[in-house]
PDB file of C-alpha atoms in Angstrom:
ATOM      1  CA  UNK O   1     -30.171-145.499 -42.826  1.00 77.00           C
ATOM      2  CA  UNK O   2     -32.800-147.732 -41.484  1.00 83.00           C
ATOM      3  CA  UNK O   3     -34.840-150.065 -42.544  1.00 85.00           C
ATOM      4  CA  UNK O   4     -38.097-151.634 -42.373  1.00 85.00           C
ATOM      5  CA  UNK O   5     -37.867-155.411 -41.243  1.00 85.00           C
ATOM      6  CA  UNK O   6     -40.985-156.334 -42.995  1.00 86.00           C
ATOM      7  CA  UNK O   7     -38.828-156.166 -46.504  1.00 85.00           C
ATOM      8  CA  UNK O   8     -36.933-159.021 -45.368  1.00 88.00           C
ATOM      9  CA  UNK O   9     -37.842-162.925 -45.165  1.00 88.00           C
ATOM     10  CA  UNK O  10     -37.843-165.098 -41.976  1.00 89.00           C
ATOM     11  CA  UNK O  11     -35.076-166.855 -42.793  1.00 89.00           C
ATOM     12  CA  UNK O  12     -32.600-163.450 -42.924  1.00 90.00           C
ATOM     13  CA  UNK O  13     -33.848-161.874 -40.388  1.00 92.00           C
ATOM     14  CA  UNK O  14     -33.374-164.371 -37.588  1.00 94.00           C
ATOM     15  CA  UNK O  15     -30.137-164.827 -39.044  1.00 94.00           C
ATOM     16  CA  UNK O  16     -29.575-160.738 -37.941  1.00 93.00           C
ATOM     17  CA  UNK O  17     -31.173-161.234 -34.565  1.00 95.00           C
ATOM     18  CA  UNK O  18     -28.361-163.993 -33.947  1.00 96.00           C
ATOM     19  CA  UNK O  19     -25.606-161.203 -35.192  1.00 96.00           C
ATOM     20  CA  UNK O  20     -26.962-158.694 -33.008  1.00 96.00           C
ATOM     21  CA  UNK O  21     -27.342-161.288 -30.295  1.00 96.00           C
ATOM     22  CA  UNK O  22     -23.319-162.327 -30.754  1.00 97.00           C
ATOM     23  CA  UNK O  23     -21.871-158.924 -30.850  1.00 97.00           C
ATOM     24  CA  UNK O  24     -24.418-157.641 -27.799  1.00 97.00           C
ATOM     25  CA  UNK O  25     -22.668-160.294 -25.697  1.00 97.00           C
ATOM     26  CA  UNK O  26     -19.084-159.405 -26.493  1.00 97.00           C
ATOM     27  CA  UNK O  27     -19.927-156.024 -26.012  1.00 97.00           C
ATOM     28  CA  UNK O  28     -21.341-156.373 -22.643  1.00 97.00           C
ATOM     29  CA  UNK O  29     -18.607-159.214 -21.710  1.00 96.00           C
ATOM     30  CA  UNK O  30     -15.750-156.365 -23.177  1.00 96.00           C
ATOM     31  CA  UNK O  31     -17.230-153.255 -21.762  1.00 95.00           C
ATOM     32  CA  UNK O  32     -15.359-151.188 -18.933  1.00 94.00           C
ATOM     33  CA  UNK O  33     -17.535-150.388 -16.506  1.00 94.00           C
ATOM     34  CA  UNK O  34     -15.501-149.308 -13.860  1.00 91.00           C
ATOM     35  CA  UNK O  35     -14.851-146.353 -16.283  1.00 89.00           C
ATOM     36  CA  UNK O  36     -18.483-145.368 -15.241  1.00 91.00           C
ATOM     37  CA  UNK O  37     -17.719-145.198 -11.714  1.00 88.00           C
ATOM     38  CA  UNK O  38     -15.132-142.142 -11.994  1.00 85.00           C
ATOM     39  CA  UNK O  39     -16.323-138.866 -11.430  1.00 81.00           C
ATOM     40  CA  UNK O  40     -19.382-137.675 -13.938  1.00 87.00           C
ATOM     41  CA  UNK O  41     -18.693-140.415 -16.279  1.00 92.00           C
ATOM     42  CA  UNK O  42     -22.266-141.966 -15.432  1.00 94.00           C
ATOM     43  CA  UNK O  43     -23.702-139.164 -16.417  1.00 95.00           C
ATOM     44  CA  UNK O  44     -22.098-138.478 -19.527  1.00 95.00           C
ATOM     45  CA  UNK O  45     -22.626-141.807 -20.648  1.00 96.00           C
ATOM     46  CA  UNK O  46     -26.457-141.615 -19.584  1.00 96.00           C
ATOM     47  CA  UNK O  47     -26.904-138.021 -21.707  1.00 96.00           C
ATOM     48  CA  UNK O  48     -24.869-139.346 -25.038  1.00 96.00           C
ATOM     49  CA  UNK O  49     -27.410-142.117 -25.130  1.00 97.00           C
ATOM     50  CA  UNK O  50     -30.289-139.324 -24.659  1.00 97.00           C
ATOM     51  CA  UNK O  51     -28.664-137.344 -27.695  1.00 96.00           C
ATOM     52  CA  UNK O  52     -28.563-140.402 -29.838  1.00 96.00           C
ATOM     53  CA  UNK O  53     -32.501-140.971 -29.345  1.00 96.00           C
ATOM     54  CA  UNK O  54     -33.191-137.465 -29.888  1.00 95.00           C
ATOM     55  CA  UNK O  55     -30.768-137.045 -32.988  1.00 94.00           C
ATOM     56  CA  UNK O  56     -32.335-140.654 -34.354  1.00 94.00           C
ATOM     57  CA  UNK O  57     -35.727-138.886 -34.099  1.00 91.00           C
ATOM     58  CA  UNK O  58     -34.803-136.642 -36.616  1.00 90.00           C
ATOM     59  CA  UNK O  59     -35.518-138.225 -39.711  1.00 86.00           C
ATOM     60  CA  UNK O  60     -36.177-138.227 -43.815  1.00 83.00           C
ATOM     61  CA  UNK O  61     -37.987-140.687 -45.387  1.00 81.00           C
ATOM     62  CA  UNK O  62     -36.539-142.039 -49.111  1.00 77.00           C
ATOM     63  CA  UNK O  63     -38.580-144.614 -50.416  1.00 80.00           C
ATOM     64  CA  UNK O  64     -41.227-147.085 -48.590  1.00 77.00           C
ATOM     65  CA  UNK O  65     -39.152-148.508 -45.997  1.00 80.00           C
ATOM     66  CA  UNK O  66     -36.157-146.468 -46.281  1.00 84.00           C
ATOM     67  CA  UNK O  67     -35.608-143.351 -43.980  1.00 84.00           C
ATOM     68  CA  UNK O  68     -32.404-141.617 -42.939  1.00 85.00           C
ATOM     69  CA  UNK O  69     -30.822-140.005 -39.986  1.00 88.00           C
ATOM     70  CA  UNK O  70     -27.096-138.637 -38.527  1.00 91.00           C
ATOM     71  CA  UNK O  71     -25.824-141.386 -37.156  1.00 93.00           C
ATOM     72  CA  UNK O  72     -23.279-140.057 -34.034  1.00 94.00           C
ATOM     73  CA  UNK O  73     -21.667-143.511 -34.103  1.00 95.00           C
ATOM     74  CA  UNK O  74     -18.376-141.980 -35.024  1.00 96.00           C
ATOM     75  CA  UNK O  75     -18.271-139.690 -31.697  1.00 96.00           C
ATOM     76  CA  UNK O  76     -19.952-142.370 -29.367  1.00 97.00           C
ATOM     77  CA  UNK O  77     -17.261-144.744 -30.353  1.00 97.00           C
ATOM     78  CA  UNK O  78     -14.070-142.025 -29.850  1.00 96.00           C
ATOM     79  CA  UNK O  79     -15.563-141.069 -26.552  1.00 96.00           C
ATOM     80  CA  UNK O  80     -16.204-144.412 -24.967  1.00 96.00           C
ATOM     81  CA  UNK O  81     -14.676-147.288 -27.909  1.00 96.00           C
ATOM     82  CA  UNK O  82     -16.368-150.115 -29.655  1.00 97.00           C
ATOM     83  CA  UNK O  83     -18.158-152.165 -26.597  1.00 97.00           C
ATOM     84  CA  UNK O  84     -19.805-149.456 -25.009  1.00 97.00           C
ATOM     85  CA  UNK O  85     -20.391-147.725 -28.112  1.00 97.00           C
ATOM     86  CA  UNK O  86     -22.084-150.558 -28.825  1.00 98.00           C
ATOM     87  CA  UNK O  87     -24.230-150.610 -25.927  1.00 97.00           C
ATOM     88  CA  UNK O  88     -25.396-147.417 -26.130  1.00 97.00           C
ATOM     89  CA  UNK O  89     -26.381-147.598 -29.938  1.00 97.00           C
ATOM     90  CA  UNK O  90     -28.509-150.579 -28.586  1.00 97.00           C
ATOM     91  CA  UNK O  91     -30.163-148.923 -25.688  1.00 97.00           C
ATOM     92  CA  UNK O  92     -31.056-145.595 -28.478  1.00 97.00           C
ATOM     93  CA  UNK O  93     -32.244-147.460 -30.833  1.00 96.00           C
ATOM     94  CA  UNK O  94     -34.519-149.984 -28.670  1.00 96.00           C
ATOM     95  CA  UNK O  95     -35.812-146.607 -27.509  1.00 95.00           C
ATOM     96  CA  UNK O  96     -36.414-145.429 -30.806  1.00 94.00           C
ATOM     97  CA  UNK O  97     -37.921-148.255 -32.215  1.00 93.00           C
ATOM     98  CA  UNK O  98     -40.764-148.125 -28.753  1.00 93.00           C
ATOM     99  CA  UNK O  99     -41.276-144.739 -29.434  1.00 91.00           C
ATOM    100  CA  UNK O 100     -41.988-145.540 -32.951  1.00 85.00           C
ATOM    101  CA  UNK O 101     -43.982-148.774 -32.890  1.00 82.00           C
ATOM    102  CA  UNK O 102     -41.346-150.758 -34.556  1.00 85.00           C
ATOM    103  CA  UNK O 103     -40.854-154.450 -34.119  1.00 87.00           C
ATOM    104  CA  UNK O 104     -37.931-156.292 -33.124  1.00 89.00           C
ATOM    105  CA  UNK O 105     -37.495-157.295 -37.205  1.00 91.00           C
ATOM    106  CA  UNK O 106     -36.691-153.487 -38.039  1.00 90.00           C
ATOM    107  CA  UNK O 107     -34.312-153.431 -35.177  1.00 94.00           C
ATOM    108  CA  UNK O 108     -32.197-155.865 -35.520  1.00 94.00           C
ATOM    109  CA  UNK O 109     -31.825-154.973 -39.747  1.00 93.00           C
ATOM    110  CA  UNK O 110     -31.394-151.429 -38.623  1.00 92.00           C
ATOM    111  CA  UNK O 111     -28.987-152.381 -35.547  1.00 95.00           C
ATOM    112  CA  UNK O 112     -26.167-153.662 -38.752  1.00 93.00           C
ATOM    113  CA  UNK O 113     -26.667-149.868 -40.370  1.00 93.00           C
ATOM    114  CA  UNK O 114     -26.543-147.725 -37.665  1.00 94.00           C
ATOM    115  CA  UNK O 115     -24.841-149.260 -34.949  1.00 95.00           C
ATOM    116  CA  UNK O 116     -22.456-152.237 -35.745  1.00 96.00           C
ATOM    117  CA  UNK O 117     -20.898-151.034 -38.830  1.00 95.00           C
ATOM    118  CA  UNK O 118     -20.325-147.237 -38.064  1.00 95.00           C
ATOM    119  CA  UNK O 119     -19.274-148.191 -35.301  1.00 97.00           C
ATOM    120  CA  UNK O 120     -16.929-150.911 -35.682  1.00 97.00           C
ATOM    121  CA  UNK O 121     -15.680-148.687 -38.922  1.00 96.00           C
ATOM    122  CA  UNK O 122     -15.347-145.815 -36.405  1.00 96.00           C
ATOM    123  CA  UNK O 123     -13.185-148.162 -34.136  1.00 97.00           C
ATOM    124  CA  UNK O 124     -10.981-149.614 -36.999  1.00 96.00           C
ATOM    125  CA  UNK O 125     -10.585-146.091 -38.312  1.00 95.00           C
ATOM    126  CA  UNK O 126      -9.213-144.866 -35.043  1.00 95.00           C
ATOM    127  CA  UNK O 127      -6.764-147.719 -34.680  1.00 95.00           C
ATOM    128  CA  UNK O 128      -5.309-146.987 -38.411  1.00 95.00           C
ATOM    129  CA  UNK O 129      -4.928-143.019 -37.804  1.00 93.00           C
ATOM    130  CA  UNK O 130      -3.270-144.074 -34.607  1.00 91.00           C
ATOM    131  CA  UNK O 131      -0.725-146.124 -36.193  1.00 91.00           C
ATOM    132  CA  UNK O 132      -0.191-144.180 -39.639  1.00 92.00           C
ATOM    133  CA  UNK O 133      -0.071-140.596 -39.148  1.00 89.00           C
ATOM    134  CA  UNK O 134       1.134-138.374 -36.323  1.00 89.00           C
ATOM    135  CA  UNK O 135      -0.116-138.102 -33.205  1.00 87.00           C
ATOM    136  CA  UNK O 136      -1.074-134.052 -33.398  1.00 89.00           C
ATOM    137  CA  UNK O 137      -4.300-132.566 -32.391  1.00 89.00           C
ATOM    138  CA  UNK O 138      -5.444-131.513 -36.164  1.00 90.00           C
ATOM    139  CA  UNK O 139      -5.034-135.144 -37.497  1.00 92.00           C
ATOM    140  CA  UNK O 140      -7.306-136.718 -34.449  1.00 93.00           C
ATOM    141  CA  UNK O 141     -10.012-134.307 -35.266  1.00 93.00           C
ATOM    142  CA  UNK O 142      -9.787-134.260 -38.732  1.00 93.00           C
ATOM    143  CA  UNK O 143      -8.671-137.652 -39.284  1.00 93.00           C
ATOM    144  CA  UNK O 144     -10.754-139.517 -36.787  1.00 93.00           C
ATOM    145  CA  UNK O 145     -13.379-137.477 -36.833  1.00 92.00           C
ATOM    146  CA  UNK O 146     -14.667-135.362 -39.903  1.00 94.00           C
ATOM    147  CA  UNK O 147     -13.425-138.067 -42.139  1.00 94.00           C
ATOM    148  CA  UNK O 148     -14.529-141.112 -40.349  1.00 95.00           C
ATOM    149  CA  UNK O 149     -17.416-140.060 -40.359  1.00 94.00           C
ATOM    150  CA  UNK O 150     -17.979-139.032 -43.545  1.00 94.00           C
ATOM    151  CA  UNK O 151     -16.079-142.479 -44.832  1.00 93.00           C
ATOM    152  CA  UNK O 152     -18.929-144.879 -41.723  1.00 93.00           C
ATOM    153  CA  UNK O 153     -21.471-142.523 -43.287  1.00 91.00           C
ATOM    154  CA  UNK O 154     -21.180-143.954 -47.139  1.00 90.00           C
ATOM    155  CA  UNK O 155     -20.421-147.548 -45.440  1.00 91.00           C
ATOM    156  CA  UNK O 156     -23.763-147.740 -43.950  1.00 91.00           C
ATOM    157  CA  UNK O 157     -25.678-146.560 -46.814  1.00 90.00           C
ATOM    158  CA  UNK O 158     -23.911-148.708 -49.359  1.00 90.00           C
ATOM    159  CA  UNK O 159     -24.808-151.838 -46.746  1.00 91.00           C
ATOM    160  CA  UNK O 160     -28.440-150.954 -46.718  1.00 89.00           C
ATOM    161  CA  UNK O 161     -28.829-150.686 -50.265  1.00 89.00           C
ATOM    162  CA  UNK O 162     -26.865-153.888 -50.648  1.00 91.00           C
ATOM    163  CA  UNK O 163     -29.446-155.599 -48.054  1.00 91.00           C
ATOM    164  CA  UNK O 164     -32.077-154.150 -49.541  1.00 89.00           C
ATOM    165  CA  UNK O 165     -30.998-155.648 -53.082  1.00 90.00           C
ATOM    166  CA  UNK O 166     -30.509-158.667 -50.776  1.00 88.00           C
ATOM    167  CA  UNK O 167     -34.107-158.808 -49.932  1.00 85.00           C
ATOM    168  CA  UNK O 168     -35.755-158.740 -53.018  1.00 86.00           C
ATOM    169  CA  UNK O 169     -37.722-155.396 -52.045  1.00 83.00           C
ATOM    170  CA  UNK O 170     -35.579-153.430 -54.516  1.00 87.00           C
ATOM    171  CA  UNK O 171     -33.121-153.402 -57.283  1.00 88.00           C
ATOM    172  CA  UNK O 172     -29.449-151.828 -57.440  1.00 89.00           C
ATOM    173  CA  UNK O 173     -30.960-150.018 -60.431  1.00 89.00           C
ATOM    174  CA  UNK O 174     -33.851-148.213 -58.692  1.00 89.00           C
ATOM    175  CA  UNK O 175     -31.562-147.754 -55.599  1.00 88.00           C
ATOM    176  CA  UNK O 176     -29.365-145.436 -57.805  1.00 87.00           C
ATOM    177  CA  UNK O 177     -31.407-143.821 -59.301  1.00 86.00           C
ATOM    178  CA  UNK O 178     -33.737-143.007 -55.979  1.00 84.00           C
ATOM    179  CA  UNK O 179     -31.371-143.074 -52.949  1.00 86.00           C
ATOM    180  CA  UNK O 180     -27.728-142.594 -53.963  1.00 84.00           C
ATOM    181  CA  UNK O 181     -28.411-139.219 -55.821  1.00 84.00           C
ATOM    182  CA  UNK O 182     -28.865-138.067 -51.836  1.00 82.00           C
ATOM    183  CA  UNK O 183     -25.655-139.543 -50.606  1.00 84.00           C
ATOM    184  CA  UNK O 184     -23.334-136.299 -50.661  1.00 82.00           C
ATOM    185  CA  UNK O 185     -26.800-134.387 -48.927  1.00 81.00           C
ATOM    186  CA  UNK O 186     -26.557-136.983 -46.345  1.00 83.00           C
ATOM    187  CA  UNK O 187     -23.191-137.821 -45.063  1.00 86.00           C
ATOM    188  CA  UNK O 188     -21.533-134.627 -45.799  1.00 89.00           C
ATOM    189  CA  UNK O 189     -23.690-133.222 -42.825  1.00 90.00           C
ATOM    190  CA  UNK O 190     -22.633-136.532 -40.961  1.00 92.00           C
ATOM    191  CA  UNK O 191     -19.113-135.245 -41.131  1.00 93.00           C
ATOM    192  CA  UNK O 192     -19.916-131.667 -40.520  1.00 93.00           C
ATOM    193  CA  UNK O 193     -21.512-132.785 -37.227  1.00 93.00           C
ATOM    194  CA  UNK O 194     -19.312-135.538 -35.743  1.00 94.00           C
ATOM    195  CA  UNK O 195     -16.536-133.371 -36.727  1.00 93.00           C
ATOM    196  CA  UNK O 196     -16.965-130.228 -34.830  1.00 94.00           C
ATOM    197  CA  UNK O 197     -18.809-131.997 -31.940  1.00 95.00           C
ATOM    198  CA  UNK O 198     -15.448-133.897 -31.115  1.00 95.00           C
ATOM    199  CA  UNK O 199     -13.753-131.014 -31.768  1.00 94.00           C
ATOM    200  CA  UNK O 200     -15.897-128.899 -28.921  1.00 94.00           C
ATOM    201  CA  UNK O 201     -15.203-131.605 -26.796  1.00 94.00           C
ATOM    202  CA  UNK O 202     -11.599-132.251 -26.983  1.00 92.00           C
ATOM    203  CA  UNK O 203     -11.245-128.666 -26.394  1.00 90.00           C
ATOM    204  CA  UNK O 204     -13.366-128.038 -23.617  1.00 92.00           C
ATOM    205  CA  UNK O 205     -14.033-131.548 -21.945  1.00 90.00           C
ATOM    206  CA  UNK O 206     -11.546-133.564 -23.044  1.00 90.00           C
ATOM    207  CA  UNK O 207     -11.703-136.221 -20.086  1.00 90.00           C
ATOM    208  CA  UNK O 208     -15.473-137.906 -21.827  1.00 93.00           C
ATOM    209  CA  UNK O 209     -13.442-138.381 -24.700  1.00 94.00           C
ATOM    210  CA  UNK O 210     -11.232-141.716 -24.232  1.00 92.00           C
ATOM    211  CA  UNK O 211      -9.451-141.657 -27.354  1.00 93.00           C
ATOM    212  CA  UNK O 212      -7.716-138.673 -26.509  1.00 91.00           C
ATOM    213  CA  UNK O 213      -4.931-137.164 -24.358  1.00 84.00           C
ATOM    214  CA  UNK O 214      -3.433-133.969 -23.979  1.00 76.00           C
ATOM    215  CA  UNK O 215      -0.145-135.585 -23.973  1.00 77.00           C
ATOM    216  CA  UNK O 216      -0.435-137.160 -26.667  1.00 78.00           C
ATOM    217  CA  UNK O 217      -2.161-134.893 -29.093  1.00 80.00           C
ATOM    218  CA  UNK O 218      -0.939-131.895 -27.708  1.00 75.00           C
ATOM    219  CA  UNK O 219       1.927-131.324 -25.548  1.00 66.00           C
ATOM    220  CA  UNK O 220       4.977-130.789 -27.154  1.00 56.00           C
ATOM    221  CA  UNK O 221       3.416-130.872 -31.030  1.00 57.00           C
TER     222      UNK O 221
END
């Protein structure tokens, strides 16, 4: 979900801009760009970002400055990992937020819900499929992808409404009465999505997706 920055004081929102600020930096300081340079990498890390800013256009509105979207966090971050993931959430959502005539206060509240946590999630998700359960082609795309999605999905709206509560604009009370009624609506669509998307790919273009090998997830299983 995102969220308008005007429902938040000074004081909490400069203390997000010097989050997003932190975790821009390691991403950028972390990120593998020479991965970029191999053949049509460029270009499919250009066209994810294009799909996130089209996808993040596509919105419902809840309450006064609430509205909700698919996130894609949980693909972005299987395809390139957490630093570039993080990148590219940035560079969407700046766009977003131009197209849309928001200021830098709803983008750096919104950067924690749709970006930082899904994604991180996403990453720390990845790691504990990895080491828990076989290494087989079903478990990475159900595992790692339907339900990590569904699972960063809930996170993210569970963090707004607690930041929201945090800001005064609403109560926990109205929140569940007027927003979490439309959780299942929401993130069951999130799974649905970032499921069979990373399943496509896997199958058919499995070298933009980092996370995966066919020796690993497939030869010999």
């Amino acid at each position: 979900m995102e969220l308008d920055g005007e429902l938040f004081s000074d004081a909490l929102l400069w203390w997000f801009a010097g989050l997003y600020g932190v975790v821009l930096l390691v991403a950028l300081r972390l990120a593998p760009w020479g991965r970029l340079a191999r053949d049509g990498q460029l270009h499919v890390f250009l066209g994810a970002i294009v799909a996130l800013i089209v996808l993040w256009h596509i919105r419902a509105h809840l309450q006064p400055g609430i509205s909700f979207h698919l996130l894609g966090a949980t693909v972005i971050t299987l395809m390139f990992g957490w630093s570039m993931a993080i990148i590219m959430a940035s560079i969407a959502l700046l766009a977003v937020c131009l197209n849309a005539g928001i200021g830098w206060q709803g983008y750096v509240v919104s950067f924690l819900t749709v970006a930082l946590v899904p994604i991180t999630l996403s990453q720390i998700s990845l790691v504990l499929v990895r080491s828990w359960l076989p290494r087989q082609f079903f478990v990475y795309v159900l595992g790692n992808g339907f339900f990590t999605a569904w699972l960063v999905g809930y996170a993210s709206g569970y963090l707004a409404m607690q930041l929201l509560v945090l800001s005064g604009a609403y109560t926990m009370a109205e929140l569940e009465v007027t927003v979490m009624p439309f959780f299942p609506l929401m993130f069951f669509p999130e799974a649905l999505v970032n499921g069979w998307v990373i399943t496509l790919m896997v199958v058919f273009c499995p070298t933009w997706v980092y996370s995966f090998s066919d020796e690993q997830y497939i030869h010999g299983k």
